[in-house]
Amino acid sequence: MSLDATPVSSENEPRRRGAVDYASARPAPEVRREDRGLPVLGRLLEFAADPVKLMRKQYETYGEVAPLKGALGETGLMLLGPDACEQALRNSDKAFANEPAWSKIVGPFFNGGLMLIDFDQHHAHRRIMQEAFTRDRLEAYSARMHSAIEQGLSTWTGGEDFKTYWALKQLTLDIAADIFMGGAEDTSRAEMDKVNKAFIACVQAAAGIVRGDVPFTRWGRGYKGRKVLEDFLRHYLPARRATKTDDIFSVLCHIVTEDGERFTDDDVVNHMIFLMMAAHDTSTITTSTMLQYLGQHPEWQERCRAESLALGPYPTLAELEGMVSLDLVMKEALRLRAPVPVLVRKTVKDTVVQGIRIPADTDCVVGVQFSHVMEDYWTDPETFDPDRFAEPRREDKSHRYAWEPFGGGVHKCIGLYFAGAEVKTIMHQLLRSWTWTVPADYVAPLDHHSLPFPKDGQPISFTPRQA
Ligand code: HEM
């Protein structure tokens, strides 16, 4: 898989750009009167309606470091363009922290997850978790995925208006149940459904307005969901500790680094809950975006299908990686609709980005999706054109952070190769068994309250290939 355009950098790497003394840097611009937004919500609704439109407006009005009125009158900063994003994500002076920023968005439901811990603790946990994503392990996960996907796809009905997004969401949940939890050998379908529901309640809690453990609210359901997940994992933990299997739950229980570091029971529970969240919606969104564009560009669908038909039904990881056209399509889908369009950080000390002072305790939004559509780096950025990632064009090389759907720096997605294997395996099976079309003028009505998903479930005309 050639998805890894920007290698994970070390926190100790010297800052390459914008290494400006704090005192001599300029202050961030003030928010203009007309940009204050609504009284309580600030510009949240504008963001939810169209994040790229808001980011572009901010960039054109204020530049790469743009003040933003958020909820409850708080002012943060938007970091826009690949240079500003790079500085925050590479974080060479350790000024940007994840936990205080992400926990404000996703609530307490994913506490202790790798993305929500910082600095030395993060470094130690990432070293251990890296062992769960080695090449050997990925090959094992990848081999195991085929049957879960085949089984899930066997229930697909197709039809004129087949709601592909919802079908994919169920499929990726089933894959997660198998690859992460070890399948249903010792758990009933009803129990797995309860776990899936609890997990969805935790994810949906992020969009809750009442932010407390209040019954009948999203957060109330999130707290209940977290408890169900914790009880479930703790119940099966002793068995996973006792026997080695090749699901991620068992792997996390058994990993020991060369230095003898390992996860405690609490760590395993926290990481499992976060990993399931990190893996699920992101892969679903990527696959559904690919389905949409391949439905609108039959020449690309045929190109990808030809690659799939040249392989057997159960390709190895190396064979999946060799699917060049599918790889280009996946990259283009991630560019056009980054499943995580913005990342958040909070400064824990004063720092400087692109010559602008950012004091400690500032909330920052890193505008990943905006870098993906800037005309400075991409030709005709709104157009679906996967060949832009192929030699000799390689537009993604116009800047190290022009394409950053997996983030960058020490928190760069640890599951990007896993995601590549999962998405490509699903696409491979779909290409072999189905054809589909999407009207050229279809524009997915995206909901941006959490990660961007098509509110209409993305109805697609789906037909079995043999027919
Ligand atoms: C297309 C699919 C995916 C996309 C676009 C994606 C995107 C991202 C991004 C942008 C981050 C960085 C967050 C930040 O810096 O604040 C991240 C982190 C993370 N992702 Fe993914 N992800 C995907 C799939 C997965 C999968 C399949 C897994 C697990 C199997 C996973 C596990 C993680 C973890 C554990 C982190 C936290 C890493 C750290 O903080 O060190 N992701 N992901």
Coordinates of C-alpha atoms and ligand atoms in Angstrom, one line a residue:
M1 CA 0.0 0.0 0.0
S2 CA 1.5 3.3 -0.9
L3 CA -0.8 5.4 1.3
D4 CA 1.9 6.5 3.6
A5 CA 3.0 9.7 2.0
T6 CA 4.3 11.4 5.1
P7 CA 6.4 9.2 7.5
V8 CA 5.7 9.5 11.2
S9 CA 8.1 12.0 12.5
S10 CA 9.7 12.3 15.9
E11 CA 8.6 14.8 18.5
N12 CA 12.2 15.8 18.8
E13 CA 12.7 16.7 15.1
P14 CA 13.8 20.3 14.8
R15 CA 11.1 22.6 13.4
R16 CA 11.9 23.2 9.7
R17 CA 9.7 26.1 9.0
G18 CA 8.5 29.2 11.0
A19 CA 11.0 28.8 13.8
V20 CA 10.3 32.3 15.0
D21 CA 10.9 33.8 18.5
Y22 CA 7.6 34.2 20.3
A23 CA 8.3 37.8 21.4
S24 CA 9.1 39.0 17.9
A25 CA 6.2 37.2 16.2
R26 CA 3.0 39.0 15.3
P27 CA -0.2 38.6 17.4
A28 CA -3.1 36.7 15.8
P29 CA -5.7 39.0 14.0
E30 CA -8.8 40.0 16.0
V31 CA -12.1 38.5 15.0
R32 CA -14.0 41.0 12.8
R33 CA -17.4 42.2 14.0
E34 CA -19.2 40.5 11.0
D35 CA -17.4 37.2 11.8
R36 CA -18.7 36.7 15.3
G37 CA -21.5 34.4 14.3
L38 CA -24.5 33.5 16.5
P39 CA -24.6 34.5 20.2
V40 CA -24.2 31.1 21.8
L41 CA -23.1 28.9 18.9
G42 CA -20.6 31.3 17.3
R43 CA -19.8 29.9 13.9
L44 CA -20.6 26.2 14.7
L45 CA -23.7 26.1 12.4
E46 CA -21.6 27.5 9.5
F47 CA -19.0 24.9 10.1
A48 CA -21.7 22.1 10.2
A49 CA -23.3 23.4 7.0
D50 CA -20.1 23.4 4.9
P51 CA -16.7 23.2 6.7
V52 CA -14.6 23.9 3.5
K53 CA -16.6 27.0 2.7
L54 CA -16.0 28.4 6.2
M55 CA -12.3 27.5 6.0
R56 CA -11.9 29.2 2.7
K57 CA -13.6 32.3 4.0
Q58 CA -11.4 32.3 7.0
Y59 CA -8.2 31.8 4.9
E60 CA -9.2 34.6 2.5
T61 CA -10.1 37.0 5.3
Y62 CA -7.3 36.3 7.9
G63 CA -4.7 34.0 6.3
E64 CA -3.1 30.8 7.6
V65 CA -3.8 31.5 11.3
A66 CA -7.4 32.6 11.5
P67 CA -9.4 33.5 14.6
L68 CA -12.7 31.6 15.0
K69 CA -15.6 32.2 17.3
G70 CA -16.7 28.9 18.6
A71 CA -19.5 27.9 21.0
L72 CA -20.1 29.8 24.3
G73 CA -18.1 32.9 23.1
E74 CA -14.8 31.1 23.1
T75 CA -12.3 32.2 20.5
G76 CA -9.9 29.7 19.0
L77 CA -7.7 29.6 15.9
M78 CA -7.9 27.8 12.6
L79 CA -4.7 26.7 11.1
L80 CA -5.0 26.6 7.4
G81 CA -2.8 25.5 4.5
P82 CA -0.2 22.7 4.6
D83 CA 2.5 24.8 6.2
A84 CA 0.4 25.8 9.3
C85 CA -1.0 22.2 9.5
E86 CA 2.5 20.8 9.3
Q87 CA 3.7 22.9 12.2
A88 CA 0.9 21.9 14.5
L89 CA 1.1 18.2 13.6
R90 CA 4.9 17.9 13.7
N91 CA 4.7 19.7 17.0
S92 CA 8.5 20.1 17.3
D93 CA 8.3 22.2 20.5
K94 CA 5.6 20.1 22.1
A95 CA 3.2 23.0 22.4
F96 CA 0.2 21.2 21.0
A97 CA -1.7 18.6 23.0
N98 CA -4.4 16.3 21.9
E99 CA -6.3 15.3 25.1
P100 CA -7.6 18.7 26.2
A101 CA -8.8 19.4 22.7
W102 CA -10.3 16.0 21.6
S103 CA -11.9 15.3 24.9
K104 CA -13.9 18.5 24.5
I105 CA -15.3 17.2 21.2
V106 CA -15.7 13.4 21.8
G107 CA -16.5 13.7 25.5
P108 CA -15.2 11.2 28.1
F109 CA -16.3 8.2 26.1
F110 CA -13.0 7.5 24.5
N111 CA -10.7 8.4 27.5
G112 CA -7.4 6.6 27.5
G113 CA -7.5 6.0 23.7
L114 CA -4.2 6.5 21.9
M115 CA -5.3 9.7 20.3
L116 CA -6.4 11.1 23.6
I117 CA -3.1 10.8 25.5
D118 CA 0.0 13.0 25.1
F119 CA 3.7 13.3 25.2
D120 CA 5.6 10.7 27.3
Q121 CA 2.6 8.6 28.0
H122 CA 1.5 8.6 24.4
H123 CA 5.1 7.7 23.3
A124 CA 5.1 4.7 25.7
H125 CA 1.6 3.4 24.6
R126 CA 2.3 4.0 20.9
R127 CA 5.5 1.8 21.1
I128 CA 3.4 -1.0 22.5
M129 CA 0.5 -0.6 20.2
Q130 CA 2.8 -0.5 17.2
E131 CA 3.4 -4.2 17.8
A132 CA -0.2 -4.9 17.0
F133 CA 0.2 -3.4 13.5
T134 CA 3.3 -5.1 12.2
R135 CA 3.4 -6.5 8.7
D136 CA 2.9 -10.1 10.0
R137 CA -0.1 -9.1 12.0
L138 CA -1.6 -7.1 9.1
E139 CA -1.2 -10.1 6.9
A140 CA -3.1 -12.2 9.4
Y141 CA -5.9 -9.6 9.9
S142 CA -6.1 -9.2 6.1
A143 CA -6.5 -13.0 5.5
R144 CA -9.2 -13.2 8.2
M145 CA -11.2 -10.3 6.7
H146 CA -12.2 -12.2 3.6
S147 CA -14.7 -14.4 5.3
A148 CA -16.3 -11.7 7.4
I149 CA -16.7 -9.5 4.3
E150 CA -18.0 -12.4 2.2
Q151 CA -20.5 -13.3 4.8
G152 CA -21.6 -9.6 5.3
L153 CA -22.0 -9.0 1.6
S154 CA -24.0 -12.2 1.1
T155 CA -26.9 -10.3 2.8
W156 CA -26.8 -7.4 0.3
T157 CA -29.9 -7.1 -1.8
G158 CA -29.0 -4.4 -4.2
G159 CA -31.7 -2.7 -6.2
E160 CA -32.4 0.7 -7.7
D161 CA -32.0 2.8 -4.6
F162 CA -29.8 0.6 -2.4
K163 CA -28.7 2.6 0.7
T164 CA -25.1 1.8 0.4
Y165 CA -23.9 3.9 3.3
W166 CA -26.0 2.1 5.9
A167 CA -25.2 -1.3 4.4
L168 CA -21.4 -0.5 4.6
K169 CA -21.8 0.7 8.1
Q170 CA -23.3 -2.6 9.2
L171 CA -20.6 -4.4 7.2
T172 CA -17.7 -2.6 8.9
L173 CA -19.3 -3.2 12.3
D174 CA -19.4 -6.9 11.6
I175 CA -15.8 -6.9 10.4
A176 CA -14.8 -5.1 13.6
A177 CA -16.7 -7.6 15.7
D178 CA -14.6 -10.4 14.0
I179 CA -11.2 -8.8 13.6
F180 CA -11.2 -6.7 16.8
M181 CA -13.2 -8.9 19.2
G182 CA -12.5 -12.3 17.8
G183 CA -15.9 -13.0 16.3
A184 CA -19.0 -14.6 17.8
E185 CA -17.6 -18.0 18.7
D186 CA -18.2 -17.3 22.4
T187 CA -20.7 -14.4 22.1
S188 CA -24.3 -14.5 20.8
R189 CA -25.5 -12.3 17.9
A190 CA -27.8 -10.5 20.4
E191 CA -24.8 -9.7 22.6
M192 CA -22.8 -8.4 19.7
D193 CA -25.8 -6.3 18.6
K194 CA -25.9 -4.8 22.1
V195 CA -22.2 -4.0 21.9
N196 CA -22.6 -2.4 18.5
K197 CA -25.5 -0.3 19.8
A198 CA -23.5 0.8 22.8
F199 CA -20.6 1.7 20.6
I200 CA -22.8 3.8 18.3
A201 CA -24.2 5.6 21.4
C202 CA -20.6 6.6 22.4
V203 CA -19.9 7.9 18.9
Q204 CA -23.1 9.8 18.6
A205 CA -22.6 11.4 22.0
A206 CA -20.0 13.7 20.4
A207 CA -22.8 15.6 18.8
G208 CA -24.7 16.1 22.1
I209 CA -25.7 19.6 23.2
V210 CA -26.3 18.7 26.9
R211 CA -22.8 17.7 28.0
G212 CA -23.4 15.7 31.2
D213 CA -24.8 12.4 32.4
V214 CA -28.4 13.3 31.9
P215 CA -31.0 10.6 31.1
F216 CA -32.6 10.6 27.6
T217 CA -29.8 12.8 26.1
R218 CA -27.0 11.7 23.7
W219 CA -24.5 12.0 26.5
G220 CA -26.7 10.0 28.9
R221 CA -26.8 7.2 26.3
G222 CA -23.0 7.6 25.7
Y223 CA -22.3 7.0 29.4
K224 CA -24.5 3.9 29.4
G225 CA -22.9 2.7 26.2
R226 CA -19.4 3.2 27.6
K227 CA -20.4 1.1 30.6
V228 CA -21.8 -1.7 28.4
L229 CA -18.5 -1.7 26.4
E230 CA -16.3 -1.8 29.5
D231 CA -18.4 -4.6 31.1
F232 CA -18.3 -6.6 27.9
L233 CA -14.5 -6.3 27.4
R234 CA -13.7 -6.9 31.1
H235 CA -15.9 -10.0 31.0
Y236 CA -13.9 -11.5 28.1
L237 CA -10.5 -10.2 29.2
P238 CA -9.3 -13.1 31.4
A239 CA -10.0 -15.6 28.5
R240 CA -8.1 -13.4 26.1
R241 CA -5.2 -13.1 28.5
A242 CA -5.2 -16.9 28.9
T243 CA -5.2 -17.9 25.2
K244 CA -3.5 -16.3 22.2
T245 CA -5.8 -15.8 19.2
D246 CA -5.2 -13.5 16.2
D247 CA -7.9 -10.9 16.9
I248 CA -6.8 -7.4 18.0
F249 CA -8.3 -7.9 21.5
S250 CA -6.1 -10.9 22.1
V251 CA -3.1 -9.2 20.5
L252 CA -3.4 -6.2 22.8
C253 CA -3.5 -8.6 25.8
H254 CA -0.3 -10.3 24.9
I255 CA 1.9 -7.7 23.3
V256 CA 5.2 -7.3 25.1
T257 CA 7.8 -4.9 23.6
E258 CA 11.6 -5.7 23.5
D259 CA 11.9 -3.7 26.7
G260 CA 9.2 -5.8 28.4
E261 CA 6.5 -3.1 28.3
R262 CA 2.9 -4.3 28.1
F263 CA -0.7 -3.0 28.6
T264 CA -2.6 -3.2 31.9
D265 CA -6.2 -4.5 31.8
D266 CA -7.4 -0.8 31.9
D267 CA -5.2 0.1 29.0
V268 CA -6.6 -2.8 26.9
V269 CA -10.2 -1.8 27.6
N270 CA -9.5 1.9 26.8
H271 CA -7.5 1.1 23.6
M272 CA -10.1 -1.4 22.3
I273 CA -12.9 1.1 22.7
F274 CA -11.0 3.8 20.9
L275 CA -9.6 1.6 18.2
M276 CA -13.1 0.4 17.3
M277 CA -14.2 4.0 17.0
A278 CA -11.2 5.1 15.0
A279 CA -11.5 2.2 12.6
H280 CA -15.2 2.2 12.0
D281 CA -16.7 5.4 10.6
T282 CA -13.4 6.3 8.8
S283 CA -13.4 3.1 6.7
T284 CA -17.1 3.3 6.1
I285 CA -16.9 6.9 4.8
T286 CA -13.9 6.1 2.6
T287 CA -15.6 3.0 1.0
S288 CA -18.8 4.9 0.4
T289 CA -17.0 7.8 -1.2
M290 CA -15.2 5.4 -3.5
L291 CA -18.5 3.7 -4.4
Q292 CA -20.0 7.1 -5.3
Y293 CA -17.2 8.2 -7.5
L294 CA -16.8 4.8 -9.2
G295 CA -20.5 4.9 -9.9
Q296 CA -20.1 8.3 -11.5
H297 CA -17.0 7.3 -13.5
P298 CA -17.7 3.9 -15.1
E299 CA -14.3 4.0 -16.9
W300 CA -12.6 3.9 -13.5
Q301 CA -15.0 1.3 -12.2
E302 CA -14.0 -1.0 -15.2
R303 CA -10.3 -0.2 -14.7
C304 CA -10.5 -1.3 -11.0
R305 CA -12.7 -4.3 -11.9
A306 CA -10.2 -5.6 -14.4
E307 CA -7.5 -5.5 -11.6
S308 CA -9.9 -7.4 -9.3
L309 CA -10.8 -10.0 -11.9
A310 CA -7.1 -10.6 -12.6
L311 CA -6.7 -11.8 -8.9
G312 CA -8.3 -14.7 -7.1
P313 CA -11.3 -14.2 -4.7
Y314 CA -9.0 -14.0 -1.7
P315 CA -6.0 -11.8 -2.5
T316 CA -3.1 -11.6 -0.1
L317 CA -2.1 -8.3 1.4
A318 CA 0.7 -7.9 -1.2
E319 CA -1.8 -8.5 -4.0
L320 CA -4.2 -5.9 -2.5
E321 CA -1.3 -3.5 -2.4
G322 CA -0.6 -4.2 -6.1
M323 CA -4.1 -3.0 -7.1
V324 CA -2.7 0.3 -8.5
S325 CA -5.9 1.8 -9.9
L326 CA -7.9 1.0 -6.7
D327 CA -5.1 2.6 -4.7
L328 CA -5.3 5.8 -6.8
V329 CA -9.1 5.9 -6.4
M330 CA -8.8 5.4 -2.6
K331 CA -6.3 8.3 -2.4
E332 CA -8.5 10.6 -4.5
A333 CA -11.6 9.6 -2.3
L334 CA -9.6 10.5 0.8
R335 CA -8.6 13.8 -0.7
L336 CA -12.1 14.8 -1.8
R337 CA -13.8 13.7 1.4
A338 CA -11.3 13.3 4.2
P339 CA -13.2 11.2 6.8
V340 CA -11.6 13.4 9.5
P341 CA -11.8 16.8 7.9
V342 CA -10.3 18.7 10.8
L343 CA -8.1 17.8 13.7
V344 CA -8.1 19.6 17.0
R345 CA -5.3 20.6 19.4
K346 CA -4.9 22.8 22.5
T347 CA -1.6 24.7 23.2
V348 CA 0.0 23.8 26.5
K349 CA 2.6 26.6 26.1
D350 CA 3.2 29.6 23.9
T351 CA 4.2 28.9 20.4
V352 CA 4.5 30.4 16.9
V353 CA 2.9 29.2 13.7
Q354 CA 3.7 30.9 10.4
G355 CA 5.0 34.0 12.3
I356 CA 1.9 34.3 14.4
R357 CA 1.9 34.1 18.2
I358 CA -0.3 31.4 19.7
P359 CA -0.5 31.7 23.5
A360 CA -0.8 28.7 25.8
D361 CA -4.4 27.5 26.3
T362 CA -5.5 28.2 22.8
D363 CA -8.0 25.9 21.1
C364 CA -6.8 25.2 17.5
V365 CA -8.5 23.6 14.6
V366 CA -6.2 22.0 12.0
G367 CA -7.9 22.3 8.6
V368 CA -6.9 19.1 6.9
Q369 CA -9.7 19.1 4.3
F370 CA -8.9 22.6 3.2
S371 CA -5.3 21.7 2.2
H372 CA -6.8 19.0 0.0
V373 CA -8.7 21.5 -2.2
M374 CA -6.3 24.4 -2.4
E375 CA -5.5 25.5 -5.9
D376 CA -1.9 26.2 -5.0
Y377 CA -1.3 22.4 -4.7
W378 CA -3.9 20.7 -6.8
T379 CA -5.1 21.0 -10.5
D380 CA -8.8 21.6 -10.7
P381 CA -9.2 20.4 -7.0
E382 CA -13.0 19.8 -7.1
T383 CA -12.7 17.2 -9.9
F384 CA -12.4 13.5 -9.4
D385 CA -9.1 12.7 -11.1
P386 CA -7.2 9.8 -9.5
D387 CA -4.4 10.0 -12.0
R388 CA -3.2 13.1 -10.2
F389 CA -1.6 10.7 -7.7
A390 CA 0.2 8.7 -10.4
E391 CA 3.7 9.3 -11.9
P392 CA 4.6 11.7 -13.4
R393 CA 2.0 14.1 -12.0
R394 CA 2.2 13.2 -8.3
E395 CA 0.4 16.3 -7.2
D396 CA 0.4 15.0 -3.6
K397 CA 4.2 15.7 -3.6
S398 CA 3.5 19.5 -4.1
H399 CA 3.8 19.7 -0.3
R400 CA 4.5 17.1 2.4
Y401 CA 1.2 18.1 4.0
A402 CA -0.9 18.8 0.8
W403 CA -2.5 15.4 1.3
E404 CA -2.9 14.5 5.0
P405 CA -6.1 12.4 5.5
F406 CA -4.2 10.3 8.1
G407 CA -2.8 13.3 10.0
G408 CA 0.9 13.6 10.6
G409 CA 3.6 13.7 13.3
V410 CA 3.5 11.4 16.3
H411 CA -0.3 11.0 16.3
K412 CA -0.4 10.0 12.6
C413 CA -3.0 7.2 12.1
I414 CA -1.5 3.9 13.3
G415 CA -4.2 2.0 11.4
L416 CA -3.6 3.4 7.9
Y417 CA -2.4 0.2 6.4
F418 CA -5.1 -1.8 8.1
A419 CA -7.6 0.7 6.6
G420 CA -6.1 0.2 3.2
A421 CA -6.4 -3.6 3.5
E422 CA -10.0 -3.4 4.8
V423 CA -11.3 -0.9 2.2
K424 CA -9.6 -2.6 -0.7
T425 CA -10.8 -6.1 0.4
I426 CA -14.4 -4.8 0.5
M427 CA -14.0 -3.0 -2.9
H428 CA -12.4 -6.1 -4.4
Q429 CA -15.4 -8.3 -3.5
L430 CA -17.9 -5.7 -4.6
L431 CA -16.2 -5.1 -8.0
R432 CA -16.2 -8.9 -8.6
S433 CA -19.9 -9.4 -7.8
W434 CA -21.7 -6.1 -8.5
T435 CA -21.9 -3.2 -10.9
W436 CA -23.3 0.1 -9.9
T437 CA -24.2 3.5 -11.3
V438 CA -24.6 6.9 -9.7
P439 CA -26.1 9.9 -11.6
A440 CA -23.4 12.3 -12.6
D441 CA -25.1 15.2 -10.8
Y442 CA -25.5 13.4 -7.5
V443 CA -23.9 15.4 -4.7
A444 CA -23.8 13.6 -1.3
P445 CA -25.8 15.6 1.3
L446 CA -23.2 15.4 4.0
D447 CA -23.9 15.7 7.7
H448 CA -20.9 17.4 9.4
H449 CA -22.0 17.2 13.0
S450 CA -19.5 14.4 13.6
L451 CA -17.6 12.8 10.8
P452 CA -19.0 13.6 7.3
F453 CA -21.6 11.0 6.2
P454 CA -24.3 11.1 3.5
K455 CA -27.6 11.8 5.2
D456 CA -29.6 10.1 2.5
G457 CA -27.7 6.8 3.1
Q458 CA -26.3 7.2 -0.4
P459 CA -28.8 5.4 -2.6
I460 CA -27.1 3.7 -5.5
S461 CA -28.4 1.5 -8.3
F462 CA -26.7 -1.8 -7.5
T463 CA -27.0 -4.8 -9.8
P464 CA -25.4 -8.3 -9.4
R465 CA -22.8 -8.8 -12.1
Q466 CA -24.0 -12.2 -13.4
A467 CA -27.4 -10.6 -14.1
Ligands
HEM1 C1 -9.6 5.6 6.1 C2 -9.6 5.3 7.3 C3 -8.9 6.2 8.4 C4 -8.7 7.5 8.4 C5 -8.9 8.5 7.3 C6 -8.0 7.8 9.7 C7 -7.6 9.1 10.1 C8 -6.9 9.3 11.2 C9 -6.4 10.6 11.6 C10 -6.5 11.9 10.8 C11 -5.7 10.4 12.8 C12 -4.9 11.5 13.5 C13 -5.7 12.2 14.6 C14 -5.0 13.3 15.3 O1 -3.8 13.6 14.9 O2 -5.5 14.0 16.1 C15 -5.9 9.1 13.2 C16 -5.4 8.5 14.4 C17 -5.6 7.2 14.7 N1 -6.2 6.2 14.0 FE1 -6.9 6.4 12.2 N2 -7.9 6.6 10.4 C18 -8.4 5.6 9.7 C19 -8.5 4.3 10.0 C20 -8.0 3.7 11.2 C21 -8.1 2.3 11.5 C22 -8.6 1.2 10.6 C23 -7.5 2.2 12.7 C24 -7.3 1.0 13.6 C25 -7.3 -0.2 13.1 C26 -7.2 3.5 13.2 C27 -6.6 3.8 14.4 C28 -6.1 5.1 14.8 C29 -5.5 5.4 16.0 C30 -5.3 4.4 17.2 C31 -5.2 6.7 16.0 C32 -4.4 7.5 17.1 C33 -3.0 7.5 16.8 C34 -2.1 8.2 17.9 O3 -2.7 9.2 18.5 O4 -1.0 7.9 18.0 N3 -7.5 4.4 12.2 N4 -6.6 8.4 12.2

